[in-house]
XYZ file of N, CA and C in Angstrom:
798
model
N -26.049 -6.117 -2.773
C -26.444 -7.500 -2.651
C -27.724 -7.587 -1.856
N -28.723 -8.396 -1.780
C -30.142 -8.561 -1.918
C -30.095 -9.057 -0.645
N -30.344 -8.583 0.811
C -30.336 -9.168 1.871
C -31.299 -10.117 2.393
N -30.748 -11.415 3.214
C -31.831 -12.472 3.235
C -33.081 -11.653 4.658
N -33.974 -12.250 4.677
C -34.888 -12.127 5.543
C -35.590 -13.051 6.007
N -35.730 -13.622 6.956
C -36.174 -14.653 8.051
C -37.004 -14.413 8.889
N -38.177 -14.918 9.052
C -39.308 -14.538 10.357
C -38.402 -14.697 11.563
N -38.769 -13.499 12.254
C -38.081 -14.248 13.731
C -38.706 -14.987 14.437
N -37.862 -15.586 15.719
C -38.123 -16.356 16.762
C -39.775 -15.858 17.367
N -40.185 -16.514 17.844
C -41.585 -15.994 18.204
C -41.449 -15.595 20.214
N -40.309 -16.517 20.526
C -39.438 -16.112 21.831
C -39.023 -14.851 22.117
N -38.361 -14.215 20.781
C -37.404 -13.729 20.725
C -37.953 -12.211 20.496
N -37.315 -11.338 20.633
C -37.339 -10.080 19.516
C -36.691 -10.461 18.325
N -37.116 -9.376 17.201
C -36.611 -9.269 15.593
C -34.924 -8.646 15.842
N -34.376 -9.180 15.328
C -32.868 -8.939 15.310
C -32.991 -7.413 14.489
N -31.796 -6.709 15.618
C -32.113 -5.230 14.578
C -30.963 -4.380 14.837
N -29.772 -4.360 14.039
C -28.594 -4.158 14.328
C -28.535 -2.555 13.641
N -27.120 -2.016 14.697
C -27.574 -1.135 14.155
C -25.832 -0.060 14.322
N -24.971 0.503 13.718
C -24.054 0.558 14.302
C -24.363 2.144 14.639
N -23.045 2.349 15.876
C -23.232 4.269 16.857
C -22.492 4.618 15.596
N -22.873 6.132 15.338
C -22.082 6.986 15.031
C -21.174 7.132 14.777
N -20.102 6.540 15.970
C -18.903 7.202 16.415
C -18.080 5.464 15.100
N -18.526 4.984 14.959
C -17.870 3.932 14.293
C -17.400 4.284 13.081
N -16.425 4.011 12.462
C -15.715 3.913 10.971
C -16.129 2.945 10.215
N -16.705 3.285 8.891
C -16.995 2.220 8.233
C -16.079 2.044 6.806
N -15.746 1.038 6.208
C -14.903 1.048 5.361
C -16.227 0.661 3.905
N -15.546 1.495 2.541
C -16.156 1.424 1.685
C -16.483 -0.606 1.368
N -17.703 -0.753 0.896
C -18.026 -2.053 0.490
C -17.329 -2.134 -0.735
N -17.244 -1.741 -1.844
C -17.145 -1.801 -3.131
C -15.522 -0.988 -3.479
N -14.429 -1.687 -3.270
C -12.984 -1.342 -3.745
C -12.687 -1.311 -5.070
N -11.403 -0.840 -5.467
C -10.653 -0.701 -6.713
C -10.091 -2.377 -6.621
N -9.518 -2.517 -5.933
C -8.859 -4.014 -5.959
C -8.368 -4.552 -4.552
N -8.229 -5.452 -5.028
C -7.645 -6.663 -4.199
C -6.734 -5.545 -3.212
N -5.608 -5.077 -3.629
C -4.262 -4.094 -2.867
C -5.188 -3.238 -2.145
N -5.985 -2.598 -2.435
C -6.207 -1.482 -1.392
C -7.645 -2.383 -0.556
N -8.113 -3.186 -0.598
C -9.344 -3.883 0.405
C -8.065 -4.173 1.337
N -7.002 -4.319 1.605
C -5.588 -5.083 2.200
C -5.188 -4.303 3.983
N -5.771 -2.923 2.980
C -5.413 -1.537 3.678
C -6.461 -1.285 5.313
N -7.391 -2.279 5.376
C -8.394 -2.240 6.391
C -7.663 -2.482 7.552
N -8.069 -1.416 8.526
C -8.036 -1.379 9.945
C -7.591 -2.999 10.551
N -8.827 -3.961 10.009
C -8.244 -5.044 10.868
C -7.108 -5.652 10.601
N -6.319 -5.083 9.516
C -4.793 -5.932 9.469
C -4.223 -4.375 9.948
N -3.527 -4.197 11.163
C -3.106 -3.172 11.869
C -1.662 -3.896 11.714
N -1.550 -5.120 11.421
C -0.020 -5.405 11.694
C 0.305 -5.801 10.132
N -0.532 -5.807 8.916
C 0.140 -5.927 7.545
C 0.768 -4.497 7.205
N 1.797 -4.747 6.749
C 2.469 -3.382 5.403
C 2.611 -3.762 4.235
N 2.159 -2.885 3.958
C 2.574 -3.225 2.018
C 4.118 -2.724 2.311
N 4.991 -3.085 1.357
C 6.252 -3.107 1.495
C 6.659 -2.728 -0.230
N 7.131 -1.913 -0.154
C 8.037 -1.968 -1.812
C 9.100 -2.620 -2.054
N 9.084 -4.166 -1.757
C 10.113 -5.033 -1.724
C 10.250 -6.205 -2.838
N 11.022 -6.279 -3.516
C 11.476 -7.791 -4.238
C 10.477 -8.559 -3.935
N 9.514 -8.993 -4.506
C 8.754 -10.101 -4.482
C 9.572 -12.056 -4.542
N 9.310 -12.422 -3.308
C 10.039 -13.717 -3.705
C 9.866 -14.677 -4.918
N 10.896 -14.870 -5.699
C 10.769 -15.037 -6.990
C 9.863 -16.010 -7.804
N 9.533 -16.987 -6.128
C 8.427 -18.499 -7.265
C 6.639 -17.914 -6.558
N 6.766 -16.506 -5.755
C 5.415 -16.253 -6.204
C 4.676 -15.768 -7.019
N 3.558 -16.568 -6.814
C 2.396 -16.451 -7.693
C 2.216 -14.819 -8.355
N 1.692 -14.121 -9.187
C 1.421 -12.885 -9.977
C -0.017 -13.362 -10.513
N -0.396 -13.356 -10.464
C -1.548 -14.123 -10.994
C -2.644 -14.169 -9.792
N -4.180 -13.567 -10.439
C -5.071 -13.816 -9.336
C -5.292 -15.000 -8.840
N -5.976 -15.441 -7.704
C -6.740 -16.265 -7.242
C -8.458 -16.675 -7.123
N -8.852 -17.193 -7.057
C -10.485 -17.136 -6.407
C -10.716 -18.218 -5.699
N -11.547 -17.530 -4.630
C -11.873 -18.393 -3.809
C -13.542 -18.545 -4.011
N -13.879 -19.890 -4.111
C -15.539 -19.678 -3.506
C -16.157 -19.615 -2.488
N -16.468 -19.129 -1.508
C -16.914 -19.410 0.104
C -17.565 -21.057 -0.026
N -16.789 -21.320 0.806
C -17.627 -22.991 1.982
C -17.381 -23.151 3.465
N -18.188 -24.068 3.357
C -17.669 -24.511 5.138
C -17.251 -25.491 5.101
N -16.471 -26.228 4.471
C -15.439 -27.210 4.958
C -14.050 -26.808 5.422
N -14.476 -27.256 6.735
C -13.466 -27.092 7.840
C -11.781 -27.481 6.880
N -11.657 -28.720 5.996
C -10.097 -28.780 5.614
C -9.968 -27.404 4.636
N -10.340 -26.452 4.437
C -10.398 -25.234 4.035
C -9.631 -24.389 4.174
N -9.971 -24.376 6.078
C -10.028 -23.228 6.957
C -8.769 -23.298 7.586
N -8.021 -21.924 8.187
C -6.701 -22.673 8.636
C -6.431 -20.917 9.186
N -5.284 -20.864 10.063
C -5.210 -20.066 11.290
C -3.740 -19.559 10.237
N -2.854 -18.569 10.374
C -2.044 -18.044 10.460
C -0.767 -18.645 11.777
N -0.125 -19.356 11.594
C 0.926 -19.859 12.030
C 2.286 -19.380 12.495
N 2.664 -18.761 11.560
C 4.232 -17.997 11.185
C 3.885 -16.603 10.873
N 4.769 -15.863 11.034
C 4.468 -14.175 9.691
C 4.882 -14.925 8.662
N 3.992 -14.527 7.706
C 4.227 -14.574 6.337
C 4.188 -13.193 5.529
N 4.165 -13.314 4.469
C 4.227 -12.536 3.463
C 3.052 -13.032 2.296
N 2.148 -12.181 2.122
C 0.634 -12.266 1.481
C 1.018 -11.449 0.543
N 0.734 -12.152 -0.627
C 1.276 -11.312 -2.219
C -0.208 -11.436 -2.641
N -0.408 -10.276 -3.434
C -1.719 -10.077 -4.067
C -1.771 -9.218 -5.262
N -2.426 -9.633 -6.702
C -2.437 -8.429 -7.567
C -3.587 -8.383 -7.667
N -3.863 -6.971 -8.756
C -5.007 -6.683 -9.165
C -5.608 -7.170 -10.625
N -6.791 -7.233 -10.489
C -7.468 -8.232 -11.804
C -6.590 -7.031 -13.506
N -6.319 -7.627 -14.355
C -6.022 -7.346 -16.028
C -7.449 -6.693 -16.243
N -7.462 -5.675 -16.858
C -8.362 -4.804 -17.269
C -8.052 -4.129 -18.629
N -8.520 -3.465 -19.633
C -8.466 -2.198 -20.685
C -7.470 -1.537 -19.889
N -7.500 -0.833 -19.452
C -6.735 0.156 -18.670
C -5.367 -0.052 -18.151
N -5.498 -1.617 -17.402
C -4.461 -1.866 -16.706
C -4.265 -3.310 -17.573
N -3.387 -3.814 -18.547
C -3.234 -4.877 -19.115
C -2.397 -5.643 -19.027
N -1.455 -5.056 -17.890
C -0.669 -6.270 -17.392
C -0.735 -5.880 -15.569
N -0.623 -7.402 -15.390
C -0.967 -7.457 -13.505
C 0.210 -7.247 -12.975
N 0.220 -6.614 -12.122
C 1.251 -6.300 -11.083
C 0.515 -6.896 -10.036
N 1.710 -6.943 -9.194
C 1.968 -7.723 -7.464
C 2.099 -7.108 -6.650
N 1.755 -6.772 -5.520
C 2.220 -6.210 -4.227
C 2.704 -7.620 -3.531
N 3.224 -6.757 -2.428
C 2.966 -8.005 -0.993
C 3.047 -7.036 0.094
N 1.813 -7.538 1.595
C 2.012 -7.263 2.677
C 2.819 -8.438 3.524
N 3.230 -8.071 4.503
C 3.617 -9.083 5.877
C 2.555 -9.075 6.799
N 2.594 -10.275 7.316
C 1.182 -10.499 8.325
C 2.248 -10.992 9.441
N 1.405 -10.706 10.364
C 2.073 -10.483 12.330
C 1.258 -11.662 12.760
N 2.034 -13.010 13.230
C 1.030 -14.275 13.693
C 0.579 -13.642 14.606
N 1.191 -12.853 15.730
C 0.393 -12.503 16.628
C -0.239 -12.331 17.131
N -1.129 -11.560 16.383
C -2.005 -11.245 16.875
C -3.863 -11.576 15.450
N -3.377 -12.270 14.321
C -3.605 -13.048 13.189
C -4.456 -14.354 13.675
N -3.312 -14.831 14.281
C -3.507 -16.768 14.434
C -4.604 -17.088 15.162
N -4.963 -16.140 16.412
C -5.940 -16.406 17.470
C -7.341 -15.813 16.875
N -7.109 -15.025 15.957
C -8.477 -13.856 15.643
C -9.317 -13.950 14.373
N -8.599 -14.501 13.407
C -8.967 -14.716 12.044
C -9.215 -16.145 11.515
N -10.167 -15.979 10.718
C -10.112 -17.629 9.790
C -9.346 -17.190 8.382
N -8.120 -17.889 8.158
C -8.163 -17.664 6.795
C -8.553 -18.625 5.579
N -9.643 -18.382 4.667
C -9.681 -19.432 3.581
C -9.402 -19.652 2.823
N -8.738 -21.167 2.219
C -7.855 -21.353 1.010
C -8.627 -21.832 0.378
N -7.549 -22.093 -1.109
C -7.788 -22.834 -2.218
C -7.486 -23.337 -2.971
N -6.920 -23.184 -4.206
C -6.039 -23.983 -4.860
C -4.528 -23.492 -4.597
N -3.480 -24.465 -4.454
C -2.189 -24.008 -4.492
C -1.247 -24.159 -5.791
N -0.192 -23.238 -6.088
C 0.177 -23.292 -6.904
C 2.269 -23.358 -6.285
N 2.736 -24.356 -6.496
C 4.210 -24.369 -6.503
C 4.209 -24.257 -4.268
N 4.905 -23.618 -3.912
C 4.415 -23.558 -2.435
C 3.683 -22.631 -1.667
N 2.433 -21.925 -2.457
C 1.699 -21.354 -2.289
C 0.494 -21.520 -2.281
N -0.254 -21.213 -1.451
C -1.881 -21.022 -1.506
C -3.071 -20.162 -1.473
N -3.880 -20.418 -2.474
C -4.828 -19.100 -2.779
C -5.259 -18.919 -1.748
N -5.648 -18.121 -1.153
C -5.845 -17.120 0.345
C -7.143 -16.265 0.744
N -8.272 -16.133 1.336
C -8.569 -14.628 1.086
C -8.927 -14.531 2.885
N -8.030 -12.838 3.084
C -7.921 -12.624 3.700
C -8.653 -11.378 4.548
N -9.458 -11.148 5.174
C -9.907 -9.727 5.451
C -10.019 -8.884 4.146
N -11.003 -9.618 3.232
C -11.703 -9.098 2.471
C -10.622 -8.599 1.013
N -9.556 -9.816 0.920
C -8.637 -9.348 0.281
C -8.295 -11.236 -0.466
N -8.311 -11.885 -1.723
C -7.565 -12.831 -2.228
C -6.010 -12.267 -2.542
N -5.630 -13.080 -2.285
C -3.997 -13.801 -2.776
C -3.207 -14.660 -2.428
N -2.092 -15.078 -2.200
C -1.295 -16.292 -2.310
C -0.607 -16.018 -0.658
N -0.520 -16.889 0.321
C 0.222 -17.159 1.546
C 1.015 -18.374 1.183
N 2.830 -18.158 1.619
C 3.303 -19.760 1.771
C 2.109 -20.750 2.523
N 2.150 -21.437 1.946
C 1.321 -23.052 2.330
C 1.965 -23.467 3.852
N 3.476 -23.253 4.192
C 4.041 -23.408 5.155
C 3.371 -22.798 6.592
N 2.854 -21.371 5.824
C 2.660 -20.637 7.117
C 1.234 -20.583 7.729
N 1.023 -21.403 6.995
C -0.740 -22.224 7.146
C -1.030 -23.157 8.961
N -1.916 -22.827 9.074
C -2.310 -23.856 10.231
C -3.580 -24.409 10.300
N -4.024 -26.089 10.840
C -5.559 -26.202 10.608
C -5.653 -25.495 11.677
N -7.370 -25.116 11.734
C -7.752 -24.521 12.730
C -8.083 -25.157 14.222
N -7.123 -24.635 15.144
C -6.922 -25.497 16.284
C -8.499 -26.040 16.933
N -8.233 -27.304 17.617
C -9.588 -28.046 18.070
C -10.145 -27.852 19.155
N -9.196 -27.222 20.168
C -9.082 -27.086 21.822
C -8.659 -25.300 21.696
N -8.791 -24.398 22.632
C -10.318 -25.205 23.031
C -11.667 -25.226 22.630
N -12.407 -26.079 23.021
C -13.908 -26.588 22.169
C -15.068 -26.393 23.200
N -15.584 -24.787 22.998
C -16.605 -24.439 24.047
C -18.194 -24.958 23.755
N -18.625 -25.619 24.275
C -19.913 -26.015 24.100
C -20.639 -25.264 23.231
N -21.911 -25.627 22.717
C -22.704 -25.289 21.943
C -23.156 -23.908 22.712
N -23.638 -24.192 24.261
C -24.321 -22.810 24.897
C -24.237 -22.466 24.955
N -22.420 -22.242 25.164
C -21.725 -20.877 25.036
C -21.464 -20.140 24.067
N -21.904 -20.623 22.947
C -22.396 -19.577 21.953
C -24.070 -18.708 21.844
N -24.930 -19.321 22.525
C -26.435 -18.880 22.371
C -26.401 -17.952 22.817
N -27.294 -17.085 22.377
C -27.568 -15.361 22.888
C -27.425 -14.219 21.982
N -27.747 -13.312 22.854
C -28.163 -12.146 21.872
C -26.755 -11.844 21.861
N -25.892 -10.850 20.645
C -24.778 -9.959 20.977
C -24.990 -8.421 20.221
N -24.460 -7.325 21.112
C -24.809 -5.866 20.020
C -23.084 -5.690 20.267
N -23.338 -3.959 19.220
C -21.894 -3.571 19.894
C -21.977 -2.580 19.901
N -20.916 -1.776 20.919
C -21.050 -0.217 21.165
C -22.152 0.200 21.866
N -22.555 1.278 22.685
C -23.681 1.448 23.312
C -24.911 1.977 22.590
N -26.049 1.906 23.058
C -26.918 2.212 21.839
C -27.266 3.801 21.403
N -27.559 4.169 20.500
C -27.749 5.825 20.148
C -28.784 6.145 20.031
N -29.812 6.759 20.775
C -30.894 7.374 20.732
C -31.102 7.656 18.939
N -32.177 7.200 18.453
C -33.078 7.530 17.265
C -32.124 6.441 15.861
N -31.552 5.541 16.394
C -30.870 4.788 15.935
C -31.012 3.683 16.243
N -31.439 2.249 15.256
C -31.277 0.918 15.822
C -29.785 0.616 15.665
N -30.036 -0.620 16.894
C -28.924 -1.431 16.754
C -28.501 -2.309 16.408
N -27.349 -2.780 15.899
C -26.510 -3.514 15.054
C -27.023 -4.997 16.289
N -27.452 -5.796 15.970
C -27.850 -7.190 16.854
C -26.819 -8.262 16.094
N -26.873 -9.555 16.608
C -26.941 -11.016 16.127
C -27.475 -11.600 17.208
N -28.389 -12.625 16.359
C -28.696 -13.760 17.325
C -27.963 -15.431 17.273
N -27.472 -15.849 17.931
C -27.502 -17.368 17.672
C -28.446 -18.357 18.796
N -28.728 -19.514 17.888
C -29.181 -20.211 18.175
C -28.989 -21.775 17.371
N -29.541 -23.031 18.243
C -29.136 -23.795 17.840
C -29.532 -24.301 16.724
N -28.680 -24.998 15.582
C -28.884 -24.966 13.703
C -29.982 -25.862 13.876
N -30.313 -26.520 12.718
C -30.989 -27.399 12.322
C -30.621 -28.764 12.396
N -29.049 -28.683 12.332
C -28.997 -30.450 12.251
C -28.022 -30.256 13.861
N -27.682 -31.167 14.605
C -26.686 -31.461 15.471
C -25.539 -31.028 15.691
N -25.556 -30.085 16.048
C -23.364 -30.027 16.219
C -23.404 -28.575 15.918
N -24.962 -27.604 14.936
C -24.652 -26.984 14.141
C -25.078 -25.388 15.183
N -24.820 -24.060 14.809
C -25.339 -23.258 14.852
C -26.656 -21.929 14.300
N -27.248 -21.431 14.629
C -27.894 -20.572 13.428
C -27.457 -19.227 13.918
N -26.387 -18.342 12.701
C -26.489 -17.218 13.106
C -27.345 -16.198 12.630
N -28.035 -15.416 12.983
C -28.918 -14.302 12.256
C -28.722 -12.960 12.912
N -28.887 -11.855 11.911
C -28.916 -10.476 12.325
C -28.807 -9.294 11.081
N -28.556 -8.039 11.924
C -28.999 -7.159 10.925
C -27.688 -6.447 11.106
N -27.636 -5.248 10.365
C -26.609 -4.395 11.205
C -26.876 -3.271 9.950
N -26.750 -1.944 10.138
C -27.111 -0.326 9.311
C -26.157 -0.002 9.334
N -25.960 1.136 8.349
C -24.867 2.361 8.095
C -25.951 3.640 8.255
N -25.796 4.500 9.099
C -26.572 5.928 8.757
C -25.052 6.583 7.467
N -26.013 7.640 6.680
C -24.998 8.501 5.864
C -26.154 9.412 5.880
N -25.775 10.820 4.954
C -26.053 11.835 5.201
C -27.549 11.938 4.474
N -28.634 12.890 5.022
C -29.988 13.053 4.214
C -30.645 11.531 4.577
N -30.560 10.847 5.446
C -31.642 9.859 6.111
C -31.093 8.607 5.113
N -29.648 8.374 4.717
C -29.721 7.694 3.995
C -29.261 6.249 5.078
N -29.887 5.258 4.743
C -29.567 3.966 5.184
C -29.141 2.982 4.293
N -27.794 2.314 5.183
C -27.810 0.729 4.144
C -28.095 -0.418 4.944
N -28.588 -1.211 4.742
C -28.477 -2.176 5.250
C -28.034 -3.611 5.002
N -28.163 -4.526 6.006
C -27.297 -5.876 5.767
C -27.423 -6.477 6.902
N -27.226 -7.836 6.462
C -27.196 -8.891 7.470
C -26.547 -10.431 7.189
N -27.118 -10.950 8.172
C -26.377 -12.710 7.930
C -27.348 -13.851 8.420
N -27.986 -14.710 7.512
C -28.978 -15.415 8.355
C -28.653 -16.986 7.916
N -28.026 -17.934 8.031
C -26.894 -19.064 7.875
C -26.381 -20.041 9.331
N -26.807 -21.284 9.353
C -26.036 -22.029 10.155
C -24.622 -22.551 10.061
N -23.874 -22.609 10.887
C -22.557 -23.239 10.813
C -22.398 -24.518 12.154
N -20.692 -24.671 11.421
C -20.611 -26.060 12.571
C -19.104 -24.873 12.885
N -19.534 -24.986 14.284
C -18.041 -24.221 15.607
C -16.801 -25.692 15.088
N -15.865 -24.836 14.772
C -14.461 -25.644 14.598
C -13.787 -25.019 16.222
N -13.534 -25.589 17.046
C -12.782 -24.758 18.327
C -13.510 -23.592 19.018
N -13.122 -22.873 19.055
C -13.873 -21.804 19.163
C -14.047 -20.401 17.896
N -13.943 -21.009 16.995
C -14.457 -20.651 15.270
C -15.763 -20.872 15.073
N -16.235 -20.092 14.193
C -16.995 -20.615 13.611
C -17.443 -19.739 12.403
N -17.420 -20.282 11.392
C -17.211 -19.427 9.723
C -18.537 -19.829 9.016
N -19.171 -18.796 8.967
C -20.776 -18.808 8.308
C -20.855 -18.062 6.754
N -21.482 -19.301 6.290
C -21.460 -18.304 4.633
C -22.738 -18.544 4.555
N -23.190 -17.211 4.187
C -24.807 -16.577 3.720
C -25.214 -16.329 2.520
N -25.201 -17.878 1.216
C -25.037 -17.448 -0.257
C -24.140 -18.527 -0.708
N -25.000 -17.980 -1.741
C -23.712 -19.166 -2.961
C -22.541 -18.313 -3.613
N -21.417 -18.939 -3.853
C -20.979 -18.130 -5.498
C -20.102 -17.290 -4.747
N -19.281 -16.453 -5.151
C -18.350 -15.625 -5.198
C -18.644 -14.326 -4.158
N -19.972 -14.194 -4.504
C -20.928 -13.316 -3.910
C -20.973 -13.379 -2.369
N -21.046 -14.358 -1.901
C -21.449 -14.836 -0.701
C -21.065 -14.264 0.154
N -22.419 -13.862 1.228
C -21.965 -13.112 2.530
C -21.129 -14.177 3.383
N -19.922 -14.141 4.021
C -19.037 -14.335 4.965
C -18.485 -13.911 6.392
N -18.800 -14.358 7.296
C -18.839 -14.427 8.707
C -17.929 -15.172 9.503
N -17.008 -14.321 9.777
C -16.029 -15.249 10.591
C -16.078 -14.695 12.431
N -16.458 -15.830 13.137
C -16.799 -15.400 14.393
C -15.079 -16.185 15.273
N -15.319 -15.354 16.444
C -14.233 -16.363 17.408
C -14.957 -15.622 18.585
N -15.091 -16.658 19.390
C -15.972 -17.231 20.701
C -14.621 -17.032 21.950
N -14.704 -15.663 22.539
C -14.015 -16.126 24.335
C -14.931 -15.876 25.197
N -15.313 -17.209 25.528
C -16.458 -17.517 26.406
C -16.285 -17.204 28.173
N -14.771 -16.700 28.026
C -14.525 -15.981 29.682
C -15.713 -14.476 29.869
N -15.199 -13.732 28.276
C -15.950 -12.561 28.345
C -17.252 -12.045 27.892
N -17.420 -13.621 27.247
C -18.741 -13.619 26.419
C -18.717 -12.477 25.569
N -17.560 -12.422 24.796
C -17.468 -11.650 23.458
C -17.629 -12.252 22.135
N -17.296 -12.270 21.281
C -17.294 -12.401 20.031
C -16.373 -11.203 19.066
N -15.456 -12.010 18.479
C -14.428 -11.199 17.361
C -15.048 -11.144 15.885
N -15.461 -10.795 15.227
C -15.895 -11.013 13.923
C -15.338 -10.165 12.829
N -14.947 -11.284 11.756
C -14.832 -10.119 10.636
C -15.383 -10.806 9.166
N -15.636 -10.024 8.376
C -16.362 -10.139 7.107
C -15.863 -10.189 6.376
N -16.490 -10.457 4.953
C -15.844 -10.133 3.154
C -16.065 -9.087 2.963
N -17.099 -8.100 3.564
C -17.558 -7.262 3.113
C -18.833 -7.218 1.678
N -19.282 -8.367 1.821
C -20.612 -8.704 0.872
C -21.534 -8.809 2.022
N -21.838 -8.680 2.736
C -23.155 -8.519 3.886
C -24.149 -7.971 3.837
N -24.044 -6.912 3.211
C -24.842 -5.871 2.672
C -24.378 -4.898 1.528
N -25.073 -3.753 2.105
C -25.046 -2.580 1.246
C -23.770 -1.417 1.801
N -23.398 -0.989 0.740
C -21.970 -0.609 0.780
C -22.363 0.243 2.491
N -20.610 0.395 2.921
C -20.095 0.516 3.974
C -20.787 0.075 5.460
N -21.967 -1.126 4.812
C -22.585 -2.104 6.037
C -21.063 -3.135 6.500
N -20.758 -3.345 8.102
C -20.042 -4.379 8.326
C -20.735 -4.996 9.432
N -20.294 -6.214 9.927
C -20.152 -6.929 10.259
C -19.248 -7.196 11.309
N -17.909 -6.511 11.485
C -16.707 -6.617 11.801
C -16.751 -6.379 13.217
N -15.300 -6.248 14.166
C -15.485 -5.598 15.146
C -15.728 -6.762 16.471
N -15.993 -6.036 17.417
C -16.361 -6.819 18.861
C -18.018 -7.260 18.956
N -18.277 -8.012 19.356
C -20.090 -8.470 19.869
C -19.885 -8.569 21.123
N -20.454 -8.146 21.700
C -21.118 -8.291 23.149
C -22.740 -9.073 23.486
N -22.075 -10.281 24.476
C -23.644 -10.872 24.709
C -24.216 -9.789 25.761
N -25.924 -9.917 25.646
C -26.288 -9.330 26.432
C -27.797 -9.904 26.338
N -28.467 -9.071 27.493
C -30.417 -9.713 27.327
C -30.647 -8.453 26.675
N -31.406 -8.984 26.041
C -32.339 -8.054 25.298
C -34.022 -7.988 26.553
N -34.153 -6.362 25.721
C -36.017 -6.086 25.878
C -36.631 -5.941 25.436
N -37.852 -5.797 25.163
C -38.794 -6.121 24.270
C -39.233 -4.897 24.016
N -38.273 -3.702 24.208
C -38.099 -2.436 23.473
C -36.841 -1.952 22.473
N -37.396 -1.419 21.351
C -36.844 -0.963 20.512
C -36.212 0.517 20.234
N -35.337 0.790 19.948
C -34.800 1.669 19.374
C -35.439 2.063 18.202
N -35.855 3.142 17.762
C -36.642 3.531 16.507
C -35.704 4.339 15.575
């Protein structure tokens, strides 16, 4: 996918993200829906070889990325997230999995976005994964608490930086219209023989609580940014669709605010 590019701040340094080494990156480009499911950040889903409850959905979903907040909605309850894979030549009839999701540690960390519902279900996509969640186990995304605009501004990287390696940045700053944010940044994959991918996110949003869900693009395609703001530690939680960039570019992971200098990593 064709990454956006933005003059920078004339204040500022050029945003220039960059991830260490020591990081895991997960492939951009999956077999399906079931195995994108399998990512690190659902540490508390299992796929289960269990009886599927009988009035769910089998049948894909799609979601289009937006930012309307009646959309967006938190994980409430454990549920059970059923998902198949698209009908193909090969594969001509769809099968179903289902994982279980842990509110636990879900509800506070993630945005999940819906869409159409079908019977008491709703189209879902989850950590880079569509399918169907009970509608029950849905929550809007809480309002309180509601950290000021400032406490989002600033630079954030992550991990410490690696000699002969840039770093993975974001910047925010305040959007264009009132209320809103601008997030921008870069972030790399090194792979072997000098190979680089890159990717980024350059998109304003409006903070729901301490949320805030940025889409970079139109269409199906669309880069996706889900941030959560604890302004005790001046961190940032983020996770992606995994359209940001170029395969095994993320997004994901912890941000750390920090000042920047007006030296670079090469």
């Amino acid at each position: 996918m064709p990454v956006k590019r933005n003059a920078p701040s004339a204040t500022m340094p050029t945003p220039s993200i960059s991830q260490p080494r020591t990081r895991t990156h997960r492939p951009a480009a999956l077999l399906c829906a079931a195995t994108a499911l399998l990512a690190p950040a659902l540490a508390t889903a299992q796929l289960d070889d269990v009886p599927l409850p009988p009035d769910a959905p089998t049948v894909n979903c799609t979601i289009i990325p937006n930012t309307n907040p009646a959309t967006l909605f938190t994980l409430s309850a454990p549920a059970t997230f059923v998902f198949a894979c698209n009908k193909s030549p090969d594969h001509p009839t769809c099968y179903a999995e289902q994982a279980k999701l842990d509110s636990k540690n879900t509800q506070a960390t993630q945005i999940i976005a819906t869409g159409e519902t079908q019977g008491k279900w709703t189209c879902a996509f989850y950590d880079g994964a569509p399918g169907w969640l009970p509608t029950a186990s849905l929550s809007p995304l809480p309002l309180k608490p509601a950290p000021p605009l400032n406490a989002w501004i600033g630079w954030y990287h992550q991990g410490k930086p690696v000699p002969g390696f840039k770093d993975d940045r974001l910047l925010i700053q305040p959007g264009k219209s009132p209320g809103t944010l601008h997030v921008s940044g870069r972030a790399y994959w090194y792979g072997a023989n000098d190979n680089v991918h890159l990717g980024g996110v350059n998109a304003d949003a409006t903070p729901v609580g301490r949320f805030l869900h940025v889409v970079d693009g139109n269409g199906e395609g669309a880069c996706v940014l889900d941030l959560v703001l604890d302004s005790s530690t001046h961190t940032l939680s983020a996770y992606d669709n995994m359209n940001c960039g170029g395969m095994n570019v993320r997004l994901w992971g912890q941000w750390n605010r920090f000042t920047p200098t007006t030296r670079h990593n090469k």
